[in-house]
PDB file of C-alpha atoms in Angstrom:
ATOM      1  CA  MET A   1     225.183 107.972 109.390  1.00  0.00           C
ATOM      2  CA  LYS A   2     221.810 107.959 111.109  1.00  0.00           C
ATOM      3  CA  LYS A   3     222.226 111.631 112.018  1.00  0.00           C
ATOM      4  CA  ILE A   4     222.908 112.577 108.382  1.00  0.00           C
ATOM      5  CA  LEU A   5     219.786 110.773 107.184  1.00  0.00           C
ATOM      6  CA  THR A   6     217.712 112.543 109.807  1.00  0.00           C
ATOM      7  CA  VAL A   7     219.110 115.951 108.845  1.00  0.00           C
ATOM      8  CA  THR A   8     218.673 115.194 105.122  1.00  0.00           C
ATOM      9  CA  THR A   9     215.108 114.034 105.686  1.00  0.00           C
ATOM     10  CA  LEU A  10     214.402 117.189 107.669  1.00  0.00           C
ATOM     11  CA  ILE A  11     215.849 119.400 104.916  1.00  0.00           C
ATOM     12  CA  ILE A  12     213.750 117.643 102.271  1.00  0.00           C
ATOM     13  CA  ALA A  13     210.630 117.968 104.433  1.00  0.00           C
ATOM     14  CA  ILE A  14     211.220 121.698 104.881  1.00  0.00           C
ATOM     15  CA  MET A  15     211.731 122.195 101.144  1.00  0.00           C
ATOM     16  CA  LEU A  16     208.581 120.314 100.124  1.00  0.00           C
ATOM     17  CA  PRO A  17     205.340 122.290 100.052  1.00  0.00           C
ATOM     18  CA  ASN A  18     202.714 121.291 102.618  1.00  0.00           C
ATOM     19  CA  PHE A  19     200.547 119.874  99.855  1.00  0.00           C
ATOM     20  CA  ALA A  20     203.275 117.478  98.696  1.00  0.00           C
ATOM     21  CA  LEU A  21     203.682 116.148 102.221  1.00  0.00           C
ATOM     22  CA  ALA A  22     199.931 115.724 102.612  1.00  0.00           C
ATOM     23  CA  SER A  23     199.691 113.975  99.261  1.00  0.00           C
ATOM     24  CA  LEU A  24     202.127 111.317 100.423  1.00  0.00           C
ATOM     25  CA  LYS A  25     199.770 110.479 103.305  1.00  0.00           C
ATOM     26  CA  ASN A  26     196.389 110.809 101.586  1.00  0.00           C
ATOM     27  CA  ALA A  27     197.061 110.026  97.934  1.00  0.00           C
ATOM     28  CA  ASN A  28     193.634 108.410  97.518  1.00  0.00           C
ATOM     29  CA  GLU A  29     191.684 111.560  98.454  1.00  0.00           C
ATOM     30  CA  PRO A  30     190.423 113.685  95.564  1.00  0.00           C
ATOM     31  CA  VAL A  31     191.552 117.287  95.249  1.00  0.00           C
ATOM     32  CA  PHE A  32     188.981 117.887  92.522  1.00  0.00           C
ATOM     33  CA  SER A  33     186.049 115.915  91.182  1.00  0.00           C
ATOM     34  CA  TYR A  34     183.345 116.550  88.645  1.00  0.00           C
ATOM     35  CA  ARG A  35     180.327 114.510  87.625  1.00  0.00           C
ATOM     36  CA  ILE A  36     177.761 115.323  84.997  1.00  0.00           C
ATOM     37  CA  LEU A  37     174.561 113.320  84.657  1.00  0.00           C
ATOM     38  CA  VAL A  38     172.349 113.508  81.603  1.00  0.00           C
ATOM     39  CA  SER A  39     168.742 112.962  82.634  1.00  0.00           C
ATOM     40  CA  LEU A  40     167.154 112.455  79.202  1.00  0.00           C
ATOM     41  CA  GLY A  41     167.879 109.840  76.556  1.00  0.00           C
ATOM     42  CA  ASN A  42     167.601 106.166  75.772  1.00  0.00           C
ATOM     43  CA  VAL A  43     168.823 103.438  78.092  1.00  0.00           C
ATOM     44  CA  GLY A  44     172.450 102.703  77.247  1.00  0.00           C
ATOM     45  CA  ASP A  45     173.133 106.114  75.663  1.00  0.00           C
ATOM     46  CA  TYR A  46     175.894 108.404  76.908  1.00  0.00           C
ATOM     47  CA  GLY A  47     174.835 109.594  80.338  1.00  0.00           C
ATOM     48  CA  GLY A  48     177.730 111.832  81.321  1.00  0.00           C
ATOM     49  CA  TYR A  49     181.026 111.264  83.049  1.00  0.00           C
ATOM     50  CA  ASP A  50     182.605 111.136  86.476  1.00  0.00           C
ATOM     51  CA  LEU A  51     186.144 112.462  86.941  1.00  0.00           C
ATOM     52  CA  LYS A  52     188.317 112.449  90.053  1.00  0.00           C
ATOM     53  CA  LEU A  53     191.770 113.990  90.409  1.00  0.00           C
ATOM     54  CA  PHE A  54     193.612 112.493  93.366  1.00  0.00           C
ATOM     55  CA  LYS A  55     196.399 114.083  95.394  1.00  0.00           C
ATOM     56  CA  ASN A  56     198.956 111.718  93.869  1.00  0.00           C
ATOM     57  CA  GLY A  57     198.141 113.017  90.350  1.00  0.00           C
ATOM     58  CA  GLU A  58     196.002 110.073  89.276  1.00  0.00           C
ATOM     59  CA  ILE A  59     192.926 110.922  87.213  1.00  0.00           C
ATOM     60  CA  GLU A  60     190.071 108.424  87.282  1.00  0.00           C
ATOM     61  CA  LEU A  61     187.557 108.866  84.465  1.00  0.00           C
ATOM     62  CA  ASN A  62     184.306 106.909  84.286  1.00  0.00           C
ATOM     63  CA  GLU A  63     181.879 107.210  81.411  1.00  0.00           C
ATOM     64  CA  LEU A  64     178.283 106.898  82.543  1.00  0.00           C
ATOM     65  CA  LYS A  65     175.378 105.343  80.647  1.00  0.00           C
ATOM     66  CA  ILE A  66     171.723 106.268  80.990  1.00  0.00           C
ATOM     67  CA  GLY A  67     169.823 103.626  82.956  1.00  0.00           C
ATOM     68  CA  SER A  68     172.910 102.001  84.437  1.00  0.00           C
ATOM     69  CA  CYS A  69     173.880 102.114  88.086  1.00  0.00           C
ATOM     70  CA  SER A  70     177.537 101.489  87.308  1.00  0.00           C
ATOM     71  CA  SER A  71     179.995 103.182  84.986  1.00  0.00           C
ATOM     72  CA  ALA A  72     180.466 101.850  81.481  1.00  0.00           C
ATOM     73  CA  SER A  73     184.251 102.082  81.707  1.00  0.00           C
ATOM     74  CA  SER A  74     187.056 103.298  83.945  1.00  0.00           C
ATOM     75  CA  ILE A  75     190.148 104.893  82.446  1.00  0.00           C
ATOM     76  CA  PHE A  76     193.147 106.194  84.376  1.00  0.00           C
ATOM     77  CA  TYR A  77     195.464 109.050  83.452  1.00  0.00           C
ATOM     78  CA  ALA A  78     197.945 111.131  85.419  1.00  0.00           C
ATOM     79  CA  LEU A  79     198.958 114.721  86.000  1.00  0.00           C
ATOM     80  CA  PRO A  80     202.287 115.734  87.499  1.00  0.00           C
ATOM     81  CA  ILE A  81     202.217 116.689  91.175  1.00  0.00           C
ATOM     82  CA  THR A  82     203.053 120.277  90.173  1.00  0.00           C
ATOM     83  CA  ALA A  83     199.775 120.448  88.211  1.00  0.00           C
ATOM     84  CA  VAL A  84     197.850 118.983  91.144  1.00  0.00           C
ATOM     85  CA  GLN A  85     199.469 121.593  93.396  1.00  0.00           C
ATOM     86  CA  GLU A  86     198.415 124.334  90.949  1.00  0.00           C
ATOM     87  CA  ILE A  87     194.815 123.070  90.960  1.00  0.00           C
ATOM     88  CA  TYR A  88     194.877 122.818  94.751  1.00  0.00           C
ATOM     89  CA  ASP A  89     196.099 126.430  94.946  1.00  0.00           C
ATOM     90  CA  ILE A  90     193.390 127.618  92.529  1.00  0.00           C
ATOM     91  CA  ILE A  91     190.722 125.962  94.693  1.00  0.00           C
ATOM     92  CA  GLU A  92     192.198 127.291  97.936  1.00  0.00           C
ATOM     93  CA  GLY A  93     192.323 130.795  96.435  1.00  0.00           C
ATOM     94  CA  ALA A  94     188.680 130.718  95.362  1.00  0.00           C
ATOM     95  CA  ASP A  95     186.031 132.277  97.555  1.00  0.00           C
ATOM     96  CA  ILE A  96     183.513 129.425  97.666  1.00  0.00           C
ATOM     97  CA  LYS A  97     182.863 129.000 101.393  1.00  0.00           C
ATOM     98  CA  ASN A  98     179.586 130.958 101.233  1.00  0.00           C
ATOM     99  CA  ILE A  99     178.236 129.237  98.122  1.00  0.00           C
ATOM    100  CA  PRO A 100     175.248 126.976  98.854  1.00  0.00           C
ATOM    101  CA  LEU A 101     175.829 123.262  98.341  1.00  0.00           C
ATOM    102  CA  ILE A 102     172.818 123.156  96.002  1.00  0.00           C
ATOM    103  CA  LEU A 103     172.489 125.893  93.397  1.00  0.00           C
ATOM    104  CA  ASP A 104     168.891 126.729  92.495  1.00  0.00           C
ATOM    105  CA  ASN A 105     168.367 128.521  89.194  1.00  0.00           C
ATOM    106  CA  GLY A 106     164.760 127.385  88.910  1.00  0.00           C
ATOM    107  CA  SER A 107     165.518 124.289  86.797  1.00  0.00           C
ATOM    108  CA  LYS A 108     163.664 121.176  87.862  1.00  0.00           C
ATOM    109  CA  ASN A 109     165.272 118.716  85.443  1.00  0.00           C
ATOM    110  CA  GLY A 110     168.094 118.622  82.923  1.00  0.00           C
ATOM    111  CA  ILE A 111     171.863 118.239  83.106  1.00  0.00           C
ATOM    112  CA  VAL A 112     173.001 117.698  86.710  1.00  0.00           C
ATOM    113  CA  SER A 113     176.526 118.887  87.590  1.00  0.00           C
ATOM    114  CA  SER A 114     178.340 117.936  90.801  1.00  0.00           C
ATOM    115  CA  PHE A 115     181.627 119.641  91.669  1.00  0.00           C
ATOM    116  CA  GLY A 116     184.069 118.563  94.359  1.00  0.00           C
ATOM    117  CA  PHE A 117     186.602 121.214  95.346  1.00  0.00           C
ATOM    118  CA  ASN A 118     188.762 119.589  98.023  1.00  0.00           C
ATOM    119  CA  TYR A 119     186.100 118.900 100.659  1.00  0.00           C
ATOM    120  CA  THR A 120     183.413 121.255  99.349  1.00  0.00           C
ATOM    121  CA  TYR A 121     180.746 119.677  97.134  1.00  0.00           C
ATOM    122  CA  ILE A 122     178.397 121.853  95.060  1.00  0.00           C
ATOM    123  CA  ASN A 123     175.522 120.599  92.879  1.00  0.00           C
ATOM    124  CA  GLY A 124     173.244 122.223  90.343  1.00  0.00           C
ATOM    125  CA  ILE A 125     171.033 121.656  87.310  1.00  0.00           C
ATOM    126  CA  ASN A 126     171.570 123.301  83.894  1.00  0.00           C
ATOM    127  CA  LEU A 127     174.383 125.541  85.098  1.00  0.00           C
ATOM    128  CA  SER A 128     175.676 128.267  82.799  1.00  0.00           C
ATOM    129  CA  ILE A 129     177.638 131.504  82.856  1.00  0.00           C
ATOM    130  CA  THR A 130     175.001 134.209  83.093  1.00  0.00           C
ATOM    131  CA  ASN A 131     174.956 137.968  82.765  1.00  0.00           C
ATOM    132  CA  GLU A 132     173.583 138.833  86.185  1.00  0.00           C
ATOM    133  CA  ASN A 133     171.956 141.983  84.767  1.00  0.00           C
ATOM    134  CA  GLU A 134     169.763 139.986  82.393  1.00  0.00           C
ATOM    135  CA  ILE A 135     167.927 137.586  84.703  1.00  0.00           C
ATOM    136  CA  LYS A 136     165.025 137.681  87.133  1.00  0.00           C
ATOM    137  CA  GLU A 137     165.830 139.355  90.421  1.00  0.00           C
ATOM    138  CA  GLU A 138     165.013 136.208  92.400  1.00  0.00           C
ATOM    139  CA  PHE A 139     167.872 134.339  90.665  1.00  0.00           C
ATOM    140  CA  ILE A 140     170.581 137.054  90.714  1.00  0.00           C
ATOM    141  CA  GLU A 141     172.315 135.718  93.821  1.00  0.00           C
ATOM    142  CA  ASN A 142     172.259 132.175  92.439  1.00  0.00           C
ATOM    143  CA  ALA A 143     173.607 133.434  89.086  1.00  0.00           C
ATOM    144  CA  HIS A 144     176.536 134.987  90.942  1.00  0.00           C
ATOM    145  CA  TYR A 145     177.226 131.657  92.678  1.00  0.00           C
ATOM    146  CA  GLU A 146     176.950 129.725  89.391  1.00  0.00           C
ATOM    147  CA  ASN A 147     179.326 132.151  87.685  1.00  0.00           C
ATOM    148  CA  THR A 148     181.837 131.754  90.538  1.00  0.00           C
ATOM    149  CA  VAL A 149     181.683 127.934  90.418  1.00  0.00           C
ATOM    150  CA  LEU A 150     181.943 127.813  86.626  1.00  0.00           C
ATOM    151  CA  GLU A 151     184.836 130.291  86.605  1.00  0.00           C
ATOM    152  CA  LEU A 152     186.641 128.074  89.124  1.00  0.00           C
ATOM    153  CA  PHE A 153     185.876 125.011  86.970  1.00  0.00           C
ATOM    154  CA  ASN A 154     187.223 126.810  83.870  1.00  0.00           C
ATOM    155  CA  ASN A 155     190.402 127.864  85.711  1.00  0.00           C
ATOM    156  CA  ILE A 156     190.991 124.247  86.707  1.00  0.00           C
ATOM    157  CA  GLY A 157     190.291 123.265  83.099  1.00  0.00           C
ATOM    158  CA  GLN A 158     193.115 125.559  81.963  1.00  0.00           C
ATOM    159  CA  VAL A 159     195.579 123.531  84.046  1.00  0.00           C
ATOM    160  CA  PHE A 160     194.271 120.270  82.566  1.00  0.00           C
ATOM    161  CA  LEU A 161     194.644 121.796  79.079  1.00  0.00           C
ATOM    162  CA  GLN A 162     198.341 122.516  79.680  1.00  0.00           C
ATOM    163  CA  TYR A 163     198.831 118.753  80.019  1.00  0.00           C
ATOM    164  CA  GLY A 164     196.754 117.656  77.037  1.00  0.00           C
ATOM    165  CA  PHE A 165     193.338 117.156  78.655  1.00  0.00           C
ATOM    166  CA  GLU A 166     190.274 119.194  77.721  1.00  0.00           C
ATOM    167  CA  LEU A 167     187.936 119.465  80.696  1.00  0.00           C
ATOM    168  CA  LYS A 168     184.503 120.753  79.704  1.00  0.00           C
ATOM    169  CA  LEU A 169     181.114 120.730  81.382  1.00  0.00           C
ATOM    170  CA  TYR A 170     179.801 118.063  79.013  1.00  0.00           C
ATOM    171  CA  SER A 171     182.928 116.102  78.098  1.00  0.00           C
ATOM    172  CA  PHE A 172     186.518 115.245  78.982  1.00  0.00           C
ATOM    173  CA  GLU A 173     188.819 114.723  76.012  1.00  0.00           C
ATOM    174  CA  ILE A 174     192.447 113.841  75.402  1.00  0.00           C
ATOM    175  CA  MET A 175     194.091 116.363  73.086  1.00  0.00           C
ATOM    176  CA  GLY A 176     196.391 115.429  70.217  1.00  0.00           C
TER     177      GLY A 176
END
């Protein structure tokens, strides 16, 4: 009987994608994270949100308040492992290795966005999709990087949307 279990376990391990095997070991590591911080407003007002999608499919959402060091609330949701795998594949397929960790579009204050794509973390202020032909030459390269990051974010958002979650730069909402 022991031999059969070993063979069965081996067959299951071969059939599972590498990501699924890794997720069993490191379920508490985020595949994707996003945090937005609002820098202007009254103490106690909405200050953004912090979202983490873990390898096991758990979504941790924290609403942030202006002037508070801790989150106002923590809410947990879940995505199926197949959705997490799809997001993982989208991130792995993106060409982000040459993008600077801090995007500089000339903004000195405003809405701060922090993206976590597996183990790559990218930050920027007042990010937006930009027509690279319509901006100052000194910011063209940065505009290209911003567009790449935001396109990746939007592609991930499409997966969330399939499961009833609307992931936007400024909010995260449950559909329906």
